[in-house]
Amino acid sequence: MSNKTIRKIIIILFSIIMMIVAGREFLIRLNQREPIVKGPGVTTIAKLSDYFEDIKGTIGDTDVYIMDGDEEGGTVLIISGGHPNEISGVLTNVLFIENANIIKGRVLLIPFANNSGFTAGHPGEAYPMRYTINTEWGSRWFRFGDRWTNPLHQWPDPEVYVHYPSGQSLSGFDIRNLNRCFPGRENGTLTEKVAFAITQLIKKEKVDMTIDLHEAEPMYPVINTIVAHQRAMDIAVFAEMNLSAYEGIRIGKELSPENLHGLTHRELGDYTDTFALLAETCNPIQDPCRGRTDENLLLTGKDDFILKAGKLGLLFVPFDENGSPVDERVGRHTSTVLELINSFSELYPDKEIIISNVPRYSEVIEKGVGHYLLEPEGNL
Ligand SMILES: [Zn+2]
């Protein structure tokens, strides 16, 4: 055998080993799901396919947690994981699911809205596969996904994505972006079908208010803010005032642009009777100018390059060496959700929703997210 042949064999063997190592990770990503504990307030765990059968048995189907209060009142839906790389929304929903006590009204929660997106990382971004939250009894792990539906489940992308039904042209890859696919399409792509199922759920359950939880990079202008459909603006205004007055949380409020289509705060407000709102916190791992991309950055939000960008005046949020830790981001979301619910209840007293046992901003920062995560039974 010549040296050349031996070299070729070594390269082929090395490639096979790399494929096995990577393939194993991809398989784990596709098949493993983090444990979520059914909290004392959860009445039923339904499926999104209960509202649109077409997605039954597909990766688009996802759990819907239903928490019925003791007294009748309004219904609120909390969505997270529309973008599976924005973790504070998922953790906020899990905190509600595992802790909340519903005294009046109903709370519906979809923690992993784009379930397919949780099975992939974004190519070339060096995203960690999962992250771990430490608790007093041990630790809990959660998947860290991609912003878009996994191309294994929906492919190929068109050159230009034409949003249904507005006809607006968007980037081709945004056809896999759940928050560009609302109100959804019955016979559309997987992502459009998931959006359609959520819209159907809102109609069938007569959801009075929908809150969609997100995160954004510090160089993006829509951050640390509430975006409201025009019918929901008064709810956002009261919530913003109370968050600032009673908890010292500085949060913006923005009106959903009428001509920006596919987003929850626009389409759910236009195509259903729900009051549609979206909240954003600051997640530095999403920022293109970040440095080392690992679990530490995801959870602490500390990054020297973003710090430098802040000193150059390039950021839309205050940012110092303390970073943007996950406890602070989740605390912002729990307080924002609770305050939106309070504002809604004050404005529409016949639809009042009362929730107890969910920690607010200062409590989450003081005790940490892990303090509020329950211990699952069995293997983790
Ligand atoms: Zn988002």
mmCIF file of C-alpha atoms in Angstrom, residues 12-329:
data_model
loop_
_atom_site.group_PDB
_atom_site.id
_atom_site.type_symbol
_atom_site.label_atom_id
_atom_site.label_comp_id
_atom_site.label_asym_id
_atom_site.label_seq_id
_atom_site.Cartn_x
_atom_site.Cartn_y
_atom_site.Cartn_z
ATOM 1 C CA ILE A 12 -11.830 8.260 5.836
ATOM 2 C CA LEU A 13 -11.594 6.528 9.231
ATOM 3 C CA PHE A 14 -11.235 9.867 11.008
ATOM 4 C CA SER A 15 -14.289 11.219 9.136
ATOM 5 C CA ILE A 16 -16.338 8.152 10.124
ATOM 6 C CA ILE A 17 -15.369 8.603 13.792
ATOM 7 C CA MET A 18 -16.347 12.298 13.630
ATOM 8 C CA MET A 19 -19.696 11.357 12.042
ATOM 9 C CA ILE A 20 -20.388 8.797 14.763
ATOM 10 C CA VAL A 21 -19.577 11.290 17.539
ATOM 11 C CA ALA A 22 -21.662 14.066 15.940
ATOM 12 C CA GLY A 23 -24.463 11.680 14.929
ATOM 13 C CA ARG A 24 -24.782 10.487 18.507
ATOM 14 C CA GLU A 25 -25.230 14.092 19.665
ATOM 15 C CA PHE A 26 -27.815 14.753 16.930
ATOM 16 C CA LEU A 27 -29.769 11.640 17.967
ATOM 17 C CA ILE A 28 -29.743 12.704 21.622
ATOM 18 C CA ARG A 29 -30.979 16.151 20.560
ATOM 19 C CA LEU A 30 -33.795 14.619 18.525
ATOM 20 C CA ASN A 31 -35.037 12.207 21.159
ATOM 21 C CA GLN A 32 -34.412 13.509 24.662
ATOM 22 C CA ARG A 33 -36.858 15.719 26.478
ATOM 23 C CA GLU A 34 -36.349 17.505 29.765
ATOM 24 C CA PRO A 35 -38.597 16.478 32.666
ATOM 25 C CA ILE A 36 -41.347 18.937 33.584
ATOM 26 C CA VAL A 37 -43.153 18.361 36.878
ATOM 27 C CA LYS A 38 -46.937 18.596 36.926
ATOM 28 C CA GLY A 39 -47.390 21.220 39.653
ATOM 29 C CA PRO A 40 -50.247 21.187 42.181
ATOM 30 C CA GLY A 41 -52.198 23.780 40.156
ATOM 31 C CA VAL A 42 -52.178 21.812 36.884
ATOM 32 C CA THR A 43 -55.603 20.335 36.142
ATOM 33 C CA THR A 44 -54.935 18.737 32.746
ATOM 34 C CA ILE A 45 -52.048 18.247 30.336
ATOM 35 C CA ALA A 46 -53.609 18.516 26.888
ATOM 36 C CA LYS A 47 -51.969 18.390 23.465
ATOM 37 C CA LEU A 48 -51.891 21.117 20.851
ATOM 38 C CA SER A 49 -53.248 18.504 18.415
ATOM 39 C CA ASP A 50 -56.458 18.447 20.501
ATOM 40 C CA TYR A 51 -57.185 21.747 18.757
ATOM 41 C CA PHE A 52 -55.981 20.782 15.258
ATOM 42 C CA GLU A 53 -55.766 17.065 14.641
ATOM 43 C CA ASP A 54 -53.523 17.382 11.599
ATOM 44 C CA ILE A 55 -50.417 17.838 13.750
ATOM 45 C CA LYS A 56 -51.105 14.716 15.826
ATOM 46 C CA GLY A 57 -48.143 12.345 15.724
ATOM 47 C CA THR A 58 -45.854 15.025 14.255
ATOM 48 C CA ILE A 59 -42.958 16.806 15.957
ATOM 49 C CA GLY A 60 -45.128 19.940 15.852
ATOM 50 C CA ASP A 61 -47.433 18.554 18.532
ATOM 51 C CA THR A 62 -46.663 19.869 22.001
ATOM 52 C CA ASP A 63 -48.017 19.882 25.543
ATOM 53 C CA VAL A 64 -50.612 22.399 26.697
ATOM 54 C CA TYR A 65 -50.838 22.726 30.475
ATOM 55 C CA ILE A 66 -54.238 23.750 31.754
ATOM 56 C CA MET A 67 -54.669 25.252 35.218
ATOM 57 C CA ASP A 68 -58.296 25.765 36.283
ATOM 58 C CA GLY A 69 -59.023 28.119 39.155
ATOM 59 C CA ASP A 70 -61.459 27.472 41.991
ATOM 60 C CA GLU A 71 -63.685 30.321 40.828
ATOM 61 C CA GLU A 72 -64.738 31.220 37.286
ATOM 62 C CA GLY A 73 -62.994 34.160 35.625
ATOM 63 C CA GLY A 74 -61.042 35.067 32.517
ATOM 64 C CA THR A 75 -58.596 32.894 30.546
ATOM 65 C CA VAL A 76 -54.970 33.749 29.863
ATOM 66 C CA LEU A 77 -52.569 31.854 27.565
ATOM 67 C CA ILE A 78 -48.814 32.060 28.152
ATOM 68 C CA ILE A 79 -46.669 30.957 25.198
ATOM 69 C CA SER A 80 -42.911 30.371 25.290
ATOM 70 C CA GLY A 81 -40.448 28.526 23.090
ATOM 71 C CA GLY A 82 -41.801 30.084 19.903
ATOM 72 C CA HIS A 83 -38.083 30.761 19.571
ATOM 73 C CA PRO A 84 -36.380 27.814 21.338
ATOM 74 C CA ASN A 85 -33.090 29.704 21.875
ATOM 75 C CA GLU A 86 -34.812 32.268 24.131
ATOM 76 C CA ILE A 87 -34.722 30.497 27.461
ATOM 77 C CA SER A 88 -36.202 32.923 29.993
ATOM 78 C CA GLY A 89 -39.697 32.428 28.562
ATOM 79 C CA VAL A 90 -39.515 28.631 28.867
ATOM 80 C CA LEU A 91 -38.239 28.855 32.452
ATOM 81 C CA THR A 92 -40.969 31.365 33.330
ATOM 82 C CA ASN A 93 -43.625 29.014 32.006
ATOM 83 C CA VAL A 94 -42.083 26.118 33.960
ATOM 84 C CA LEU A 95 -42.137 28.247 37.135
ATOM 85 C CA PHE A 96 -45.854 28.886 36.610
ATOM 86 C CA ILE A 97 -46.572 25.211 35.823
ATOM 87 C CA GLU A 98 -44.726 23.918 38.899
ATOM 88 C CA ASN A 99 -45.725 26.616 41.438
ATOM 89 C CA ALA A 100 -48.814 28.613 40.537
ATOM 90 C CA ASN A 101 -52.052 28.354 42.444
ATOM 91 C CA ILE A 102 -54.991 29.631 40.403
ATOM 92 C CA ILE A 103 -57.621 31.155 42.649
ATOM 93 C CA LYS A 104 -59.827 32.609 39.920
ATOM 94 C CA GLY A 105 -59.960 32.116 36.152
ATOM 95 C CA ARG A 106 -57.903 29.797 33.943
ATOM 96 C CA VAL A 107 -54.286 29.756 32.881
ATOM 97 C CA LEU A 108 -53.170 27.818 29.780
ATOM 98 C CA LEU A 109 -49.473 27.374 29.106
ATOM 99 C CA ILE A 110 -47.511 26.188 26.067
ATOM 100 C CA PRO A 111 -43.866 26.007 27.209
ATOM 101 C CA PHE A 112 -42.388 24.523 24.000
ATOM 102 C CA ALA A 113 -44.412 26.184 21.245
ATOM 103 C CA ASN A 114 -42.043 25.307 18.392
ATOM 104 C CA ASN A 115 -41.261 21.788 19.544
ATOM 105 C CA SER A 116 -39.255 21.002 16.393
ATOM 106 C CA GLY A 117 -36.906 23.938 17.024
ATOM 107 C CA PHE A 118 -35.899 22.353 20.350
ATOM 108 C CA THR A 119 -34.380 19.389 18.471
ATOM 109 C CA ALA A 120 -31.742 21.457 16.655
ATOM 110 C CA GLY A 121 -28.988 23.963 17.306
ATOM 111 C CA HIS A 122 -28.194 26.660 14.811
ATOM 112 C CA PRO A 123 -25.441 25.556 12.410
ATOM 113 C CA GLY A 124 -22.259 27.545 12.845
ATOM 114 C CA GLU A 125 -23.325 29.232 16.094
ATOM 115 C CA ALA A 126 -21.647 26.804 18.538
ATOM 116 C CA TYR A 127 -24.812 26.688 20.635
ATOM 117 C CA PRO A 128 -24.690 24.407 23.697
ATOM 118 C CA MET A 129 -27.144 21.484 23.429
ATOM 119 C CA ARG A 130 -28.638 22.018 26.844
ATOM 120 C CA TYR A 131 -28.259 24.000 30.036
ATOM 121 C CA THR A 132 -28.469 23.075 33.681
ATOM 122 C CA ILE A 133 -30.139 24.979 36.507
ATOM 123 C CA ASN A 134 -28.883 24.152 39.990
ATOM 124 C CA THR A 135 -31.416 23.668 42.751
ATOM 125 C CA GLU A 136 -31.274 22.944 46.484
ATOM 126 C CA TRP A 137 -31.908 19.203 45.845
ATOM 127 C CA GLY A 138 -29.769 18.714 42.694
ATOM 128 C CA SER A 139 -30.092 20.070 39.169
ATOM 129 C CA ARG A 140 -32.530 20.218 36.270
ATOM 130 C CA TRP A 141 -31.593 20.302 32.589
ATOM 131 C CA PHE A 142 -33.358 21.968 29.675
ATOM 132 C CA ARG A 143 -32.876 21.856 25.914
ATOM 133 C CA PHE A 144 -31.419 24.886 24.175
ATOM 134 C CA GLY A 145 -32.777 24.952 20.649
ATOM 135 C CA ASP A 146 -32.704 26.987 17.474
ATOM 136 C CA ARG A 147 -34.768 30.031 16.545
ATOM 137 C CA TRP A 148 -36.229 28.120 13.598
ATOM 138 C CA THR A 149 -38.017 24.815 12.975
ATOM 139 C CA ASN A 150 -35.498 21.982 12.449
ATOM 140 C CA PRO A 151 -34.809 21.696 8.671
ATOM 141 C CA LEU A 152 -35.074 17.907 9.123
ATOM 142 C CA HIS A 153 -38.782 18.478 9.718
ATOM 143 C CA GLN A 154 -39.424 21.215 7.154
ATOM 144 C CA TRP A 155 -37.283 21.574 4.053
ATOM 145 C CA PRO A 156 -36.342 23.187 1.696
ATOM 146 C CA ASP A 157 -36.811 26.909 2.319
ATOM 147 C CA PRO A 158 -38.019 29.062 -0.584
ATOM 148 C CA GLU A 159 -35.948 32.024 -1.796
ATOM 149 C CA VAL A 160 -38.691 34.325 -0.559
ATOM 150 C CA TYR A 161 -41.262 33.407 2.078
ATOM 151 C CA VAL A 162 -44.672 34.829 1.247
ATOM 152 C CA HIS A 163 -46.677 35.128 4.460
ATOM 153 C CA TYR A 164 -50.219 33.813 4.458
ATOM 154 C CA PRO A 165 -52.700 35.484 4.300
ATOM 155 C CA SER A 166 -51.116 38.973 4.080
ATOM 156 C CA GLY A 167 -48.902 38.206 1.060
ATOM 157 C CA GLN A 168 -45.992 40.036 2.713
ATOM 158 C CA SER A 169 -42.538 38.944 1.494
ATOM 159 C CA LEU A 170 -40.045 37.829 4.144
ATOM 160 C CA SER A 171 -36.635 36.120 4.104
ATOM 161 C CA GLY A 172 -36.873 32.526 2.862
ATOM 162 C CA PHE A 173 -35.697 30.951 6.141
ATOM 163 C CA ASP A 174 -38.428 32.765 8.081
ATOM 164 C CA ILE A 175 -40.878 30.210 6.679
ATOM 165 C CA ARG A 176 -39.506 28.122 9.610
ATOM 166 C CA ASN A 177 -39.903 30.978 12.118
ATOM 167 C CA LEU A 178 -43.054 30.301 14.168
ATOM 168 C CA ASN A 179 -43.337 33.960 15.101
ATOM 169 C CA ARG A 180 -43.609 34.890 11.419
ATOM 170 C CA CYS A 181 -46.256 32.260 10.594
ATOM 171 C CA PHE A 182 -49.331 33.434 12.517
ATOM 172 C CA PRO A 183 -52.297 33.173 12.172
ATOM 173 C CA GLY A 184 -51.184 29.959 10.445
ATOM 174 C CA ARG A 185 -52.533 27.895 7.594
ATOM 175 C CA GLU A 186 -54.586 24.707 7.796
ATOM 176 C CA ASN A 187 -52.887 23.098 4.786
ATOM 177 C CA GLY A 188 -49.543 24.887 5.065
ATOM 178 C CA THR A 189 -46.046 23.935 6.221
ATOM 179 C CA LEU A 190 -45.420 22.282 9.595
ATOM 180 C CA THR A 191 -44.648 25.689 11.167
ATOM 181 C CA GLU A 192 -47.794 27.241 9.675
ATOM 182 C CA LYS A 193 -49.837 24.312 10.987
ATOM 183 C CA VAL A 194 -48.456 24.783 14.508
ATOM 184 C CA ALA A 195 -49.371 28.486 14.324
ATOM 185 C CA PHE A 196 -52.840 27.515 13.051
ATOM 186 C CA ALA A 197 -53.277 25.080 15.967
ATOM 187 C CA ILE A 198 -52.408 27.799 18.504
ATOM 188 C CA THR A 199 -54.882 30.173 16.825
ATOM 189 C CA GLN A 200 -57.548 27.445 17.007
ATOM 190 C CA LEU A 201 -56.789 26.874 20.699
ATOM 191 C CA ILE A 202 -57.281 30.595 21.396
ATOM 192 C CA LYS A 203 -60.638 30.534 19.609
ATOM 193 C CA LYS A 204 -61.907 27.285 21.152
ATOM 194 C CA GLU A 205 -60.791 28.090 24.706
ATOM 195 C CA LYS A 206 -61.984 31.709 24.352
ATOM 196 C CA VAL A 207 -58.611 32.997 25.535
ATOM 197 C CA ASP A 208 -59.081 36.587 26.729
ATOM 198 C CA MET A 209 -55.387 37.500 26.794
ATOM 199 C CA THR A 210 -52.326 35.889 25.155
ATOM 200 C CA ILE A 211 -48.813 36.648 26.400
ATOM 201 C CA ASP A 212 -45.930 35.464 24.195
ATOM 202 C CA LEU A 213 -42.536 35.367 25.965
ATOM 203 C CA HIS A 214 -39.298 36.112 24.101
ATOM 204 C CA GLU A 215 -35.709 37.305 24.457
ATOM 205 C CA ALA A 216 -33.616 39.557 22.211
ATOM 206 C CA GLU A 217 -29.951 40.415 21.724
ATOM 207 C CA PRO A 218 -28.668 43.648 23.309
ATOM 208 C CA MET A 219 -27.933 45.212 19.901
ATOM 209 C CA TYR A 220 -31.576 44.785 18.839
ATOM 210 C CA PRO A 221 -33.907 47.741 19.507
ATOM 211 C CA VAL A 222 -36.984 45.700 20.541
ATOM 212 C CA ILE A 223 -35.740 44.581 23.975
ATOM 213 C CA ASN A 224 -36.780 44.824 27.638
ATOM 214 C CA THR A 225 -40.180 45.796 26.419
ATOM 215 C CA ILE A 226 -43.818 44.824 26.019
ATOM 216 C CA VAL A 227 -45.226 44.840 22.476
ATOM 217 C CA ALA A 228 -48.985 45.182 22.365
ATOM 218 C CA HIS A 229 -51.673 44.844 19.740
ATOM 219 C CA GLN A 230 -53.658 48.108 19.621
ATOM 220 C CA ARG A 231 -56.619 46.551 21.487
ATOM 221 C CA ALA A 232 -54.245 45.474 24.293
ATOM 222 C CA MET A 233 -52.302 48.722 24.632
ATOM 223 C CA ASP A 234 -54.133 49.929 27.755
ATOM 224 C CA ILE A 235 -53.247 46.647 29.497
ATOM 225 C CA ALA A 236 -49.567 47.188 28.603
ATOM 226 C CA VAL A 237 -49.622 50.821 29.777
ATOM 227 C CA PHE A 238 -50.978 49.949 33.238
ATOM 228 C CA ALA A 239 -48.580 47.018 33.575
ATOM 229 C CA GLU A 240 -45.597 49.177 32.625
ATOM 230 C CA MET A 241 -46.550 51.844 35.196
ATOM 231 C CA ASN A 242 -46.971 49.300 37.985
ATOM 232 C CA LEU A 243 -43.747 47.423 37.141
ATOM 233 C CA SER A 244 -41.824 50.665 37.294
ATOM 234 C CA ALA A 245 -43.585 52.107 40.367
ATOM 235 C CA TYR A 246 -43.695 49.043 42.622
ATOM 236 C CA GLU A 247 -40.784 46.878 41.490
ATOM 237 C CA GLY A 248 -38.357 49.342 39.898
ATOM 238 C CA ILE A 249 -38.441 47.394 36.620
ATOM 239 C CA ARG A 250 -37.757 49.642 33.662
ATOM 240 C CA ILE A 251 -39.657 48.220 30.723
ATOM 241 C CA GLY A 252 -40.748 49.819 27.474
ATOM 242 C CA LYS A 253 -44.060 49.489 25.671
ATOM 243 C CA GLU A 254 -44.499 49.437 21.945
ATOM 244 C CA LEU A 255 -47.439 49.300 19.622
ATOM 245 C CA SER A 256 -47.450 46.295 17.301
ATOM 246 C CA PRO A 257 -46.813 47.656 13.771
ATOM 247 C CA GLU A 258 -49.919 47.153 11.634
ATOM 248 C CA ASN A 259 -47.943 46.115 8.576
ATOM 249 C CA LEU A 260 -45.475 43.696 10.124
ATOM 250 C CA HIS A 261 -47.096 40.322 9.592
ATOM 251 C CA GLY A 262 -46.849 36.845 11.030
ATOM 252 C CA LEU A 263 -46.156 37.860 14.656
ATOM 253 C CA THR A 264 -48.319 36.871 17.614
ATOM 254 C CA HIS A 265 -48.940 40.457 18.782
ATOM 255 C CA ARG A 266 -50.287 41.366 15.326
ATOM 256 C CA GLU A 267 -52.087 38.330 13.934
ATOM 257 C CA LEU A 268 -53.592 36.826 17.102
ATOM 258 C CA GLY A 269 -55.069 40.255 17.879
ATOM 259 C CA ASP A 270 -56.394 40.627 14.328
ATOM 260 C CA TYR A 271 -57.706 37.087 13.757
ATOM 261 C CA THR A 272 -59.062 36.251 17.223
ATOM 262 C CA ASP A 273 -60.735 38.167 20.061
ATOM 263 C CA THR A 274 -57.722 37.752 22.359
ATOM 264 C CA PHE A 275 -55.695 40.678 23.687
ATOM 265 C CA ALA A 276 -52.271 39.887 22.209
ATOM 266 C CA LEU A 277 -49.060 40.933 23.965
ATOM 267 C CA LEU A 278 -45.400 39.946 23.735
ATOM 268 C CA ALA A 279 -42.593 40.536 26.248
ATOM 269 C CA GLU A 280 -38.828 40.618 25.589
ATOM 270 C CA THR A 281 -35.842 40.276 27.931
ATOM 271 C CA CYS A 282 -32.116 40.574 27.110
ATOM 272 C CA ASN A 283 -30.253 37.402 26.094
ATOM 273 C CA PRO A 284 -26.600 38.115 25.145
ATOM 274 C CA ILE A 285 -25.982 34.640 23.590
ATOM 275 C CA GLN A 286 -28.139 35.737 20.649
ATOM 276 C CA ASP A 287 -25.929 38.734 19.884
ATOM 277 C CA PRO A 288 -23.624 38.395 16.851
ATOM 278 C CA CYS A 289 -20.842 40.392 18.561
ATOM 279 C CA ARG A 290 -20.611 37.958 21.527
ATOM 280 C CA GLY A 291 -17.432 36.127 22.453
ATOM 281 C CA ARG A 292 -17.151 32.526 23.701
ATOM 282 C CA THR A 293 -20.529 30.826 23.217
ATOM 283 C CA ASP A 294 -21.241 28.398 26.028
ATOM 284 C CA GLU A 295 -23.644 27.533 28.816
ATOM 285 C CA ASN A 296 -21.953 30.084 31.066
ATOM 286 C CA LEU A 297 -22.785 32.915 28.647
ATOM 287 C CA LEU A 298 -26.344 31.615 28.294
ATOM 288 C CA LEU A 299 -26.930 31.652 32.065
ATOM 289 C CA THR A 300 -24.831 34.628 33.254
ATOM 290 C CA GLY A 301 -25.184 36.855 30.215
ATOM 291 C CA LYS A 302 -21.660 38.136 30.892
ATOM 292 C CA ASP A 303 -19.555 38.937 27.840
ATOM 293 C CA ASP A 304 -16.536 41.216 27.361
ATOM 294 C CA PHE A 305 -17.292 41.980 23.723
ATOM 295 C CA ILE A 306 -20.875 43.029 24.460
ATOM 296 C CA LEU A 307 -19.552 45.097 27.366
ATOM 297 C CA LYS A 308 -17.240 46.862 24.912
ATOM 298 C CA ALA A 309 -20.134 47.363 22.469
ATOM 299 C CA GLY A 310 -22.058 48.964 25.356
ATOM 300 C CA LYS A 311 -19.211 51.389 26.046
ATOM 301 C CA LEU A 312 -19.291 52.328 22.353
ATOM 302 C CA GLY A 313 -23.011 53.100 22.670
ATOM 303 C CA LEU A 314 -24.128 50.272 20.368
ATOM 304 C CA LEU A 315 -26.619 48.584 22.721
ATOM 305 C CA PHE A 316 -30.299 49.195 23.395
ATOM 306 C CA VAL A 317 -30.145 48.103 27.057
ATOM 307 C CA PRO A 318 -27.998 49.152 30.008
ATOM 308 C CA PHE A 319 -25.208 46.553 30.252
ATOM 309 C CA ASP A 320 -22.343 46.295 32.742
ATOM 310 C CA GLU A 321 -19.957 43.641 34.070
ATOM 311 C CA ASN A 322 -22.876 41.977 35.898
ATOM 312 C CA GLY A 323 -24.208 40.856 32.516
ATOM 313 C CA SER A 324 -27.819 39.757 32.082
ATOM 314 C CA PRO A 325 -28.244 36.723 34.366
ATOM 315 C CA VAL A 326 -31.036 34.245 33.781
ATOM 316 C CA ASP A 327 -32.551 34.869 37.255
ATOM 317 C CA GLU A 328 -33.014 38.532 36.380
ATOM 318 C CA ARG A 329 -34.492 37.708 32.961
#
